[in-house]
Amino acid sequence: MLTFISFWRAAAVVLNDLGSSAFYAGGIAEEAVGKAAPWFILGVMLFSFAVRAVYVESCSMFTRGGVYRVVKEALGGTFAKLSVSALMFDYILTGPISGVSAGQYITGLLNELMQVGASHGWLPPALLSAAHTARQLPMNETSAFFCAAVTIYYWWQNIKGIEESSDKALEVMKITTIMVVLLLAWGFYTAFHVGASLPPLPVPSNLHFSKDALGFLAGTKFATSLGLFGILMAFGHSILAMSGEETLAQVNREIEHPKLKNLKRAAIVIAIYSFVFTGIVSLLAVMIIPDSVRVPVYRDNLIAGLAMYMVGPLSLRIVFRVFVVIVGFLILSGAINTSLIGSTGVLMRISEDGVLTDWFRKPHRKFGTSYRIINLVTALQLFTIIVSRGNVITLGEAYAFGVIWSFTFNSLAMLVLRWKYKGDRGWKVPLNVRIGNTELPIGLLCVFLTLLTIAIVNLFTKSVATESGVAFAAAFYAIFTVSESRNKKKHAATVKQMKEHFQLENQGTISRETLGIRPGGVLVTMRDSANPLALKWALSRTNTDDQDIVVLTARMVGAGGPEYIEAADQLFSEHEQMIFTKAVSIAESFGKHISLLVVPAGDIFAALVQTANALEVSALVSGLSTKMSAQEQAYHIGQAWENLPEPKRQFTFYVVMSNGEAQGFHIGPHAPALQADDVQLVHRLWLNFRRDPEMQDLHHSDIVTYALTRLAIEYAWDKQETLRDLRRYTSDGKQPASGPAYSRKTREGFDYPVPTPGPSSRQAENEK
């Protein structure tokens, strides 16, 4: 069901999560560490370049990556369940903190507009208090109500399916970019015009921690002489500005071909955008908004406050603030959707591995989505909204727990995999020093040590995050452990190999319209999940923007059955499920879309040919049979094609060998592939015949037609003699007994280049 997306769309999906932190991170960080907070947010944004590099390396190794897969490969199932438990805490809180923040922006705007209306006498008496002032909506409660409503809306959208999520995310980021450009240009002009000064430098003497920010260290002597530890504390309280990395790992499976190149492009776009948006906007807010109102009034809607204190007419500032609120609503509510998508993807990964029972992955009867996982995540998010009562500070304090610990586990796992994993690694985190045969990952080690230090510091200084995060992670870990234990007892094979779940659509006939494909596609047969060479060969050579790929497996119904049958009531076998699971996984690794098809058949060759003809494909690709040579397979395909009723389409049949190379065979009438000697012979004959003055209009094709006509006449007069000459010629290269005498090489063993499904590829072809 995946529709592979460009790196721009992938970046937009991640930025709907990561970019949303710009609307609340500055206020939360300043509440915790003081006016120097923007420097730490800028530092976090710079450090996120390194953390994102770790995720790019992991995604280059595992298409279905993310913390769970990486940690399990390196550290085992126990650490994997711990890491994903912390990560789920991050995802569960992403939706509520984003939604509540959006509610704060909207509620703050409504309250200020009512105050302006009351001062001008525009409000009706019902909206005025006894003191003739405007009634005010309760900030936290109204924000919580708004967040719950938006969460329920996106729950329903995800239940129905998220096919257009990347389109919406891209449109949101386009609008957000317009706001960011206006905000930065106007903000820099304002800062220059009023002579604003930079925030205090991020040194220990300029840090002023709130009581809540000291956490378990409040009241201790250690808290009075923090020094470097204080710098780490401030960095830890700003770490919530860096999220979305796991979303990048989840959306990686949907990035189109070439996957790794587009993944790195997306990472660069995300890094630059988040640094400019979150980092610089937080800096401008402290420079422009007065200290007297910045935290007390605009802490939870900092960008709205920035808009109100720009240089310019009040009406223009109010209009821009309305625009800021609209954009904030779009990107923050989009983050709710992203959190649902990301958490669903994480739980799907661990469910596939047997940690959660198959009950969670059962597709929705109508929409085909994993609705039970979506229901679980939504219920937890609604519970969080109710418990927090819309308090952004409480949500922000708790949010950082999952962020920092999931990053720490992932970087540790990647460090271990540098020595443990010997498979393909498309890219590495920079700064690697080679000593002899040993490569030291200095850059990766530095990232891990930094993350680990901050994570440990946060344990002692973020009491809300530690208590709620540990409790939540322990609960999820217990659920994972119990569920995995039950799975092992019920299905011993489940934990060994993942199986996708598929929705079946039974059809009486096969057609392009049924599968939704275009003419001229590629049909690939797949008989064994352990031998996907044919599919890999086709995917590597096919541009799916121009040609569709259909993966077919034939269900044999026994000898004597019809060649091509309908089987509407037959069950989808476990063997077919494993085949298609492998096919989907390979297609994701290439970043290309495929369609899936099961064809019950009594004769495999008849089924393949009839399906290829019905789908109007240009190529049929198969692996090499264990019982037949490529030539024998092509012969049977050709015979089945001859038995087709009209109209029947020609196509090329490719047999992919075990070494990855393929032989091609044209099926149906086609122009023969002539050797250079044949072409030279025709040309020499043409030159000789043209010496006759009456043969000036002779063409090369006339010579070929005449020769074929002579052969047909000879065959009609004396079949046995003609066959004997032809046999002698093809077997040992001798000259025929009659006709024009010439010598040429035998055709035995010759291969001919034929066009393959994709451009710029040349494979072997044997003339049938």
mmCIF file of C-alpha atoms in Angstrom, residues 444-726:
data_model
loop_
_atom_site.group_PDB
_atom_site.id
_atom_site.type_symbol
_atom_site.label_atom_id
_atom_site.label_comp_id
_atom_site.label_asym_id
_atom_site.label_seq_id
_atom_site.Cartn_x
_atom_site.Cartn_y
_atom_site.Cartn_z
ATOM 1 C CA LEU A 444 30.040 7.933 16.594
ATOM 2 C CA LEU A 445 31.705 7.417 19.985
ATOM 3 C CA CYS A 446 31.566 11.154 20.754
ATOM 4 C CA VAL A 447 27.860 11.288 19.893
ATOM 5 C CA PHE A 448 27.119 8.350 22.179
ATOM 6 C CA LEU A 449 29.093 9.728 25.134
ATOM 7 C CA THR A 450 27.396 13.115 24.824
ATOM 8 C CA LEU A 451 23.936 11.557 24.712
ATOM 9 C CA LEU A 452 24.677 9.225 27.622
ATOM 10 C CA THR A 453 25.957 12.092 29.777
ATOM 11 C CA ILE A 454 22.879 14.219 29.119
ATOM 12 C CA ALA A 455 20.560 11.259 29.729
ATOM 13 C CA ILE A 456 22.114 10.565 33.135
ATOM 14 C CA VAL A 457 22.005 14.255 34.091
ATOM 15 C CA ASN A 458 18.319 14.387 33.123
ATOM 16 C CA LEU A 459 17.542 11.490 35.438
ATOM 17 C CA PHE A 460 18.499 13.651 38.428
ATOM 18 C CA THR A 461 17.272 17.045 37.240
ATOM 19 C CA LYS A 462 13.971 16.255 35.511
ATOM 20 C CA SER A 463 11.933 14.645 38.266
ATOM 21 C CA VAL A 464 8.638 14.717 36.365
ATOM 22 C CA ALA A 465 10.244 13.097 33.330
ATOM 23 C CA THR A 466 12.081 10.500 35.436
ATOM 24 C CA GLU A 467 9.059 9.438 37.478
ATOM 25 C CA SER A 468 6.509 9.401 34.667
ATOM 26 C CA GLY A 469 8.957 8.142 32.051
ATOM 27 C CA VAL A 470 10.257 5.250 34.144
ATOM 28 C CA ALA A 471 6.709 4.259 35.135
ATOM 29 C CA PHE A 472 5.482 4.421 31.545
ATOM 30 C CA ALA A 473 8.509 2.591 30.113
ATOM 31 C CA ALA A 474 8.242 -0.113 32.813
ATOM 32 C CA ALA A 475 4.566 -0.635 31.997
ATOM 33 C CA PHE A 476 5.256 -0.935 28.267
ATOM 34 C CA TYR A 477 8.221 -3.218 28.888
ATOM 35 C CA ALA A 478 6.013 -5.501 30.991
ATOM 36 C CA ILE A 479 3.378 -5.582 28.241
ATOM 37 C CA PHE A 480 6.014 -6.408 25.616
ATOM 38 C CA THR A 481 7.568 -9.140 27.754
ATOM 39 C CA VAL A 482 4.274 -10.859 28.604
ATOM 40 C CA SER A 483 3.024 -10.602 25.027
ATOM 41 C CA GLU A 484 6.276 -11.996 23.617
ATOM 42 C CA SER A 485 6.178 -14.896 26.077
ATOM 43 C CA ARG A 486 2.635 -15.772 25.027
ATOM 44 C CA ASN A 487 3.618 -15.515 21.385
ATOM 45 C CA LYS A 488 6.500 -17.927 21.842
ATOM 46 C CA LYS A 489 4.232 -20.487 23.432
ATOM 47 C CA LYS A 490 1.508 -20.093 20.839
ATOM 48 C CA HIS A 491 3.578 -19.684 17.686
ATOM 49 C CA ALA A 492 7.153 -20.859 18.038
ATOM 50 C CA ALA A 493 7.973 -19.775 14.494
ATOM 51 C CA THR A 494 6.547 -16.294 14.845
ATOM 52 C CA VAL A 495 9.634 -14.845 16.487
ATOM 53 C CA LYS A 496 11.945 -16.347 13.867
ATOM 54 C CA GLN A 497 10.557 -14.655 10.819
ATOM 55 C CA MET A 498 8.143 -11.804 10.385
ATOM 56 C CA LYS A 499 5.056 -12.192 8.219
ATOM 57 C CA GLU A 500 3.074 -9.318 6.794
ATOM 58 C CA HIS A 501 -0.708 -9.331 6.923
ATOM 59 C CA PHE A 502 -2.505 -8.842 3.617
ATOM 60 C CA GLN A 503 -6.021 -7.890 2.649
ATOM 61 C CA LEU A 504 -7.347 -10.219 -0.072
ATOM 62 C CA GLU A 505 -9.442 -9.013 -2.991
ATOM 63 C CA ASN A 506 -10.930 -11.966 -4.847
ATOM 64 C CA GLN A 507 -11.573 -11.375 -8.558
ATOM 65 C CA GLY A 508 -13.158 -13.607 -11.179
ATOM 66 C CA THR A 509 -10.903 -12.284 -13.928
ATOM 67 C CA ILE A 510 -7.505 -10.644 -14.159
ATOM 68 C CA SER A 511 -7.136 -7.287 -15.859
ATOM 69 C CA ARG A 512 -5.070 -4.125 -15.689
ATOM 70 C CA GLU A 513 -8.056 -2.268 -14.288
ATOM 71 C CA THR A 514 -8.327 -4.735 -11.404
ATOM 72 C CA LEU A 515 -4.716 -4.144 -10.353
ATOM 73 C CA GLY A 516 -4.662 -0.493 -11.356
ATOM 74 C CA ILE A 517 -1.605 -0.792 -13.613
ATOM 75 C CA ARG A 518 -0.626 0.658 -16.988
ATOM 76 C CA PRO A 519 0.082 -1.245 -20.236
ATOM 77 C CA GLY A 520 3.670 -2.311 -20.841
ATOM 78 C CA GLY A 521 4.445 -3.346 -17.264
ATOM 79 C CA VAL A 522 6.703 -6.100 -15.908
ATOM 80 C CA LEU A 523 5.365 -9.370 -14.490
ATOM 81 C CA VAL A 524 7.718 -11.127 -12.041
ATOM 82 C CA THR A 525 7.170 -14.676 -10.845
ATOM 83 C CA MET A 526 8.162 -15.606 -7.305
ATOM 84 C CA ARG A 527 8.049 -19.180 -6.043
ATOM 85 C CA ASP A 528 10.292 -19.076 -2.976
ATOM 86 C CA SER A 529 10.828 -16.335 -0.391
ATOM 87 C CA ALA A 530 14.451 -17.472 0.021
ATOM 88 C CA ASN A 531 15.248 -16.906 -3.675
ATOM 89 C CA PRO A 532 14.098 -13.416 -4.735
ATOM 90 C CA LEU A 533 16.726 -12.916 -7.479
ATOM 91 C CA ALA A 534 14.168 -12.337 -10.221
ATOM 92 C CA LEU A 535 12.413 -9.582 -8.277
ATOM 93 C CA LYS A 536 15.693 -7.872 -7.352
ATOM 94 C CA TRP A 537 16.796 -8.041 -10.983
ATOM 95 C CA ALA A 538 13.539 -6.496 -12.208
ATOM 96 C CA LEU A 539 13.483 -3.768 -9.537
ATOM 97 C CA SER A 540 17.072 -2.749 -10.247
ATOM 98 C CA ARG A 541 16.319 -2.290 -13.965
ATOM 99 C CA THR A 542 12.796 -0.869 -13.953
ATOM 100 C CA ASN A 543 11.801 2.741 -13.587
ATOM 101 C CA THR A 544 8.463 2.364 -11.822
ATOM 102 C CA ASP A 545 7.503 5.902 -12.810
ATOM 103 C CA ASP A 546 7.176 4.540 -16.351
ATOM 104 C CA GLN A 547 6.442 0.845 -15.834
ATOM 105 C CA ASP A 548 4.460 -1.004 -13.168
ATOM 106 C CA ILE A 549 5.772 -4.192 -11.568
ATOM 107 C CA VAL A 550 3.436 -7.041 -10.645
ATOM 108 C CA VAL A 551 4.726 -9.881 -8.459
ATOM 109 C CA LEU A 552 2.900 -13.127 -9.171
ATOM 110 C CA THR A 553 2.874 -16.432 -7.376
ATOM 111 C CA ALA A 554 0.961 -19.343 -8.878
ATOM 112 C CA ARG A 555 -1.046 -21.683 -6.667
ATOM 113 C CA MET A 556 -0.952 -25.126 -8.249
ATOM 114 C CA VAL A 557 -4.250 -27.024 -8.023
ATOM 115 C CA GLY A 558 -3.044 -30.442 -9.168
ATOM 116 C CA ALA A 559 -2.643 -32.279 -12.440
ATOM 117 C CA GLY A 560 -5.672 -32.602 -14.619
ATOM 118 C CA GLY A 561 -7.186 -29.340 -13.405
ATOM 119 C CA PRO A 562 -8.041 -26.445 -15.656
ATOM 120 C CA GLU A 563 -5.188 -24.367 -16.985
ATOM 121 C CA TYR A 564 -6.421 -21.135 -15.505
ATOM 122 C CA ILE A 565 -9.103 -21.246 -12.825
ATOM 123 C CA GLU A 566 -11.043 -19.025 -10.498
ATOM 124 C CA ALA A 567 -10.644 -19.670 -6.760
ATOM 125 C CA ALA A 568 -12.633 -17.041 -4.921
ATOM 126 C CA ASP A 569 -13.083 -19.117 -1.787
ATOM 127 C CA GLN A 570 -9.566 -20.524 -1.433
ATOM 128 C CA LEU A 571 -7.538 -19.401 1.588
ATOM 129 C CA PHE A 572 -4.357 -17.371 1.394
ATOM 130 C CA SER A 573 -1.689 -19.909 2.381
ATOM 131 C CA GLU A 574 1.180 -19.281 4.784
ATOM 132 C CA HIS A 575 3.629 -20.013 1.945
ATOM 133 C CA GLU A 576 2.091 -17.246 -0.168
ATOM 134 C CA GLN A 577 2.106 -14.931 2.848
ATOM 135 C CA MET A 578 5.857 -15.494 3.299
ATOM 136 C CA ILE A 579 6.522 -14.929 -0.411
ATOM 137 C CA PHE A 580 4.686 -11.618 -0.453
ATOM 138 C CA THR A 581 6.225 -10.558 2.856
ATOM 139 C CA LYS A 582 9.644 -10.954 1.251
ATOM 140 C CA ALA A 583 8.487 -9.201 -1.921
ATOM 141 C CA VAL A 584 7.207 -6.174 0.018
ATOM 142 C CA SER A 585 10.413 -5.972 2.056
ATOM 143 C CA ILE A 586 12.583 -6.016 -1.090
ATOM 144 C CA ALA A 587 10.406 -3.408 -2.812
ATOM 145 C CA GLU A 588 10.728 -1.121 0.229
ATOM 146 C CA SER A 589 14.512 -1.479 0.181
ATOM 147 C CA PHE A 590 14.507 -0.314 -3.456
ATOM 148 C CA GLY A 591 11.980 2.442 -2.753
ATOM 149 C CA LYS A 592 9.715 1.187 -5.545
ATOM 150 C CA HIS A 593 6.055 0.206 -5.670
ATOM 151 C CA ILE A 594 4.832 -3.278 -6.599
ATOM 152 C CA SER A 595 1.446 -4.944 -7.031
ATOM 153 C CA LEU A 596 0.765 -8.454 -5.717
ATOM 154 C CA LEU A 597 -1.170 -11.231 -7.409
ATOM 155 C CA VAL A 598 -2.012 -14.894 -6.695
ATOM 156 C CA VAL A 599 -3.108 -16.971 -9.701
ATOM 157 C CA PRO A 600 -4.440 -20.508 -9.089
ATOM 158 C CA ALA A 601 -3.466 -22.752 -12.009
ATOM 159 C CA GLY A 602 -3.208 -26.322 -13.202
ATOM 160 C CA ASP A 603 -0.509 -25.556 -15.789
ATOM 161 C CA ILE A 604 2.113 -23.053 -14.635
ATOM 162 C CA PHE A 605 3.215 -21.974 -18.107
ATOM 163 C CA ALA A 606 -0.334 -21.448 -19.350
ATOM 164 C CA ALA A 607 -1.114 -19.422 -16.229
ATOM 165 C CA LEU A 608 1.956 -17.209 -16.657
ATOM 166 C CA VAL A 609 1.321 -16.543 -20.330
ATOM 167 C CA GLN A 610 -2.398 -15.886 -19.904
ATOM 168 C CA THR A 611 -1.709 -13.501 -17.009
ATOM 169 C CA ALA A 612 1.004 -11.691 -18.986
ATOM 170 C CA ASN A 613 -1.396 -11.335 -21.915
ATOM 171 C CA ALA A 614 -4.300 -10.156 -19.737
ATOM 172 C CA LEU A 615 -2.130 -7.549 -18.011
ATOM 173 C CA GLU A 616 -0.586 -6.432 -21.349
ATOM 174 C CA VAL A 617 2.949 -6.572 -19.949
ATOM 175 C CA SER A 618 6.073 -6.079 -22.033
ATOM 176 C CA ALA A 619 8.241 -8.441 -19.977
ATOM 177 C CA LEU A 620 7.845 -11.626 -17.943
ATOM 178 C CA VAL A 621 10.689 -12.284 -15.476
ATOM 179 C CA SER A 622 11.317 -15.626 -13.780
ATOM 180 C CA GLY A 623 14.048 -17.346 -11.854
ATOM 181 C CA LEU A 624 15.902 -20.358 -13.219
ATOM 182 C CA SER A 625 14.027 -23.601 -12.656
ATOM 183 C CA THR A 626 15.698 -26.392 -10.681
ATOM 184 C CA LYS A 627 14.458 -28.928 -13.258
ATOM 185 C CA MET A 628 14.788 -27.076 -16.582
ATOM 186 C CA SER A 629 17.307 -24.989 -18.424
ATOM 187 C CA ALA A 630 16.483 -21.434 -19.437
ATOM 188 C CA GLN A 631 15.956 -22.618 -23.025
ATOM 189 C CA GLU A 632 13.497 -25.284 -21.892
ATOM 190 C CA GLN A 633 11.556 -22.775 -19.816
ATOM 191 C CA ALA A 634 11.392 -20.447 -22.820
ATOM 192 C CA TYR A 635 10.204 -23.308 -25.034
ATOM 193 C CA HIS A 636 7.294 -24.111 -22.725
ATOM 194 C CA ILE A 637 6.392 -20.430 -22.423
ATOM 195 C CA GLY A 638 6.452 -20.185 -26.228
ATOM 196 C CA GLN A 639 4.214 -23.226 -26.625
ATOM 197 C CA ALA A 640 1.743 -21.815 -24.133
ATOM 198 C CA TRP A 641 1.761 -18.530 -26.045
ATOM 199 C CA GLU A 642 1.006 -20.302 -29.330
ATOM 200 C CA ASN A 643 -2.065 -21.882 -27.698
ATOM 201 C CA LEU A 644 -3.463 -18.512 -26.634
ATOM 202 C CA PRO A 645 -6.582 -17.309 -28.439
ATOM 203 C CA GLU A 646 -6.400 -14.040 -30.331
ATOM 204 C CA PRO A 647 -5.704 -11.273 -29.570
ATOM 205 C CA LYS A 648 -2.369 -12.065 -27.994
ATOM 206 C CA ARG A 649 0.496 -9.705 -27.206
ATOM 207 C CA GLN A 650 4.185 -10.308 -27.704
ATOM 208 C CA PHE A 651 6.538 -9.917 -24.756
ATOM 209 C CA THR A 652 10.089 -10.726 -23.674
ATOM 210 C CA PHE A 653 10.685 -13.613 -21.285
ATOM 211 C CA TYR A 654 13.707 -13.230 -18.977
ATOM 212 C CA VAL A 655 15.258 -16.043 -16.960
ATOM 213 C CA VAL A 656 17.455 -14.775 -14.123
ATOM 214 C CA MET A 657 20.385 -17.037 -13.299
ATOM 215 C CA SER A 658 21.870 -17.693 -9.864
ATOM 216 C CA ASN A 659 24.757 -15.304 -10.639
ATOM 217 C CA GLY A 660 22.310 -12.417 -11.165
ATOM 218 C CA GLU A 661 22.583 -12.375 -14.965
ATOM 219 C CA ALA A 662 19.618 -13.005 -17.236
ATOM 220 C CA GLN A 663 18.852 -14.570 -20.600
ATOM 221 C CA GLY A 664 16.103 -13.036 -22.699
ATOM 222 C CA PHE A 665 13.734 -14.697 -25.159
ATOM 223 C CA HIS A 666 11.282 -12.956 -27.459
ATOM 224 C CA ILE A 667 7.893 -14.653 -27.247
ATOM 225 C CA GLY A 668 5.775 -14.413 -30.385
ATOM 226 C CA PRO A 669 6.692 -13.312 -33.906
ATOM 227 C CA HIS A 670 9.627 -10.922 -33.887
ATOM 228 C CA ALA A 671 12.485 -9.669 -35.960
ATOM 229 C CA PRO A 672 15.457 -12.045 -35.505
ATOM 230 C CA ALA A 673 18.606 -10.731 -33.903
ATOM 231 C CA LEU A 674 21.098 -10.904 -36.770
ATOM 232 C CA GLN A 675 24.810 -11.315 -36.222
ATOM 233 C CA ALA A 676 27.234 -8.874 -37.798
ATOM 234 C CA ASP A 677 28.249 -11.576 -40.326
ATOM 235 C CA ASP A 678 24.603 -11.924 -41.417
ATOM 236 C CA VAL A 679 24.246 -8.191 -41.972
ATOM 237 C CA GLN A 680 27.531 -8.071 -43.878
ATOM 238 C CA LEU A 681 26.426 -10.961 -46.084
ATOM 239 C CA VAL A 682 23.137 -9.246 -46.968
ATOM 240 C CA HIS A 683 25.011 -6.047 -47.746
ATOM 241 C CA ARG A 684 27.559 -7.801 -50.007
ATOM 242 C CA LEU A 685 24.776 -9.549 -51.901
ATOM 243 C CA TRP A 686 22.986 -6.230 -52.307
ATOM 244 C CA LEU A 687 26.160 -4.638 -53.753
ATOM 245 C CA ASN A 688 26.619 -7.521 -56.191
ATOM 246 C CA PHE A 689 22.980 -7.490 -57.359
ATOM 247 C CA ARG A 690 23.014 -3.715 -57.782
ATOM 248 C CA ARG A 691 25.654 -4.020 -60.513
ATOM 249 C CA ASP A 692 22.868 -5.107 -62.807
ATOM 250 C CA PRO A 693 21.369 -1.917 -64.340
ATOM 251 C CA GLU A 694 17.863 -3.310 -63.892
ATOM 252 C CA MET A 695 18.335 -3.797 -60.104
ATOM 253 C CA GLN A 696 18.839 -0.160 -59.110
ATOM 254 C CA ASP A 697 15.655 -0.167 -56.987
ATOM 255 C CA LEU A 698 16.721 -3.233 -54.997
ATOM 256 C CA HIS A 699 16.595 -2.970 -51.163
ATOM 257 C CA HIS A 700 18.274 -5.037 -48.482
ATOM 258 C CA SER A 701 14.873 -6.278 -47.332
ATOM 259 C CA ASP A 702 14.172 -7.620 -50.839
ATOM 260 C CA ILE A 703 17.161 -9.945 -50.522
ATOM 261 C CA VAL A 704 15.967 -11.284 -47.168
ATOM 262 C CA THR A 705 12.415 -11.750 -48.486
ATOM 263 C CA TYR A 706 13.684 -13.563 -51.600
ATOM 264 C CA ALA A 707 15.904 -15.881 -49.546
ATOM 265 C CA LEU A 708 13.044 -16.764 -47.200
ATOM 266 C CA THR A 709 10.719 -17.381 -50.172
ATOM 267 C CA ARG A 710 13.289 -19.687 -51.785
ATOM 268 C CA LEU A 711 13.611 -21.594 -48.489
ATOM 269 C CA ALA A 712 9.824 -21.956 -48.252
ATOM 270 C CA ILE A 713 9.644 -23.264 -51.833
ATOM 271 C CA GLU A 714 12.448 -25.754 -51.207
ATOM 272 C CA TYR A 715 10.740 -26.943 -48.040
ATOM 273 C CA ALA A 716 7.444 -27.405 -49.934
ATOM 274 C CA TRP A 717 9.136 -29.448 -52.710
ATOM 275 C CA ASP A 718 11.410 -31.599 -50.569
ATOM 276 C CA LYS A 719 10.829 -31.363 -46.801
ATOM 277 C CA GLN A 720 13.267 -34.093 -45.801
ATOM 278 C CA GLU A 721 16.184 -32.742 -47.818
ATOM 279 C CA THR A 722 15.595 -29.190 -46.560
ATOM 280 C CA LEU A 723 15.396 -30.362 -42.949
ATOM 281 C CA ARG A 724 18.540 -32.453 -43.402
ATOM 282 C CA ASP A 725 20.480 -29.442 -44.729
ATOM 283 C CA LEU A 726 19.200 -27.183 -41.966
#
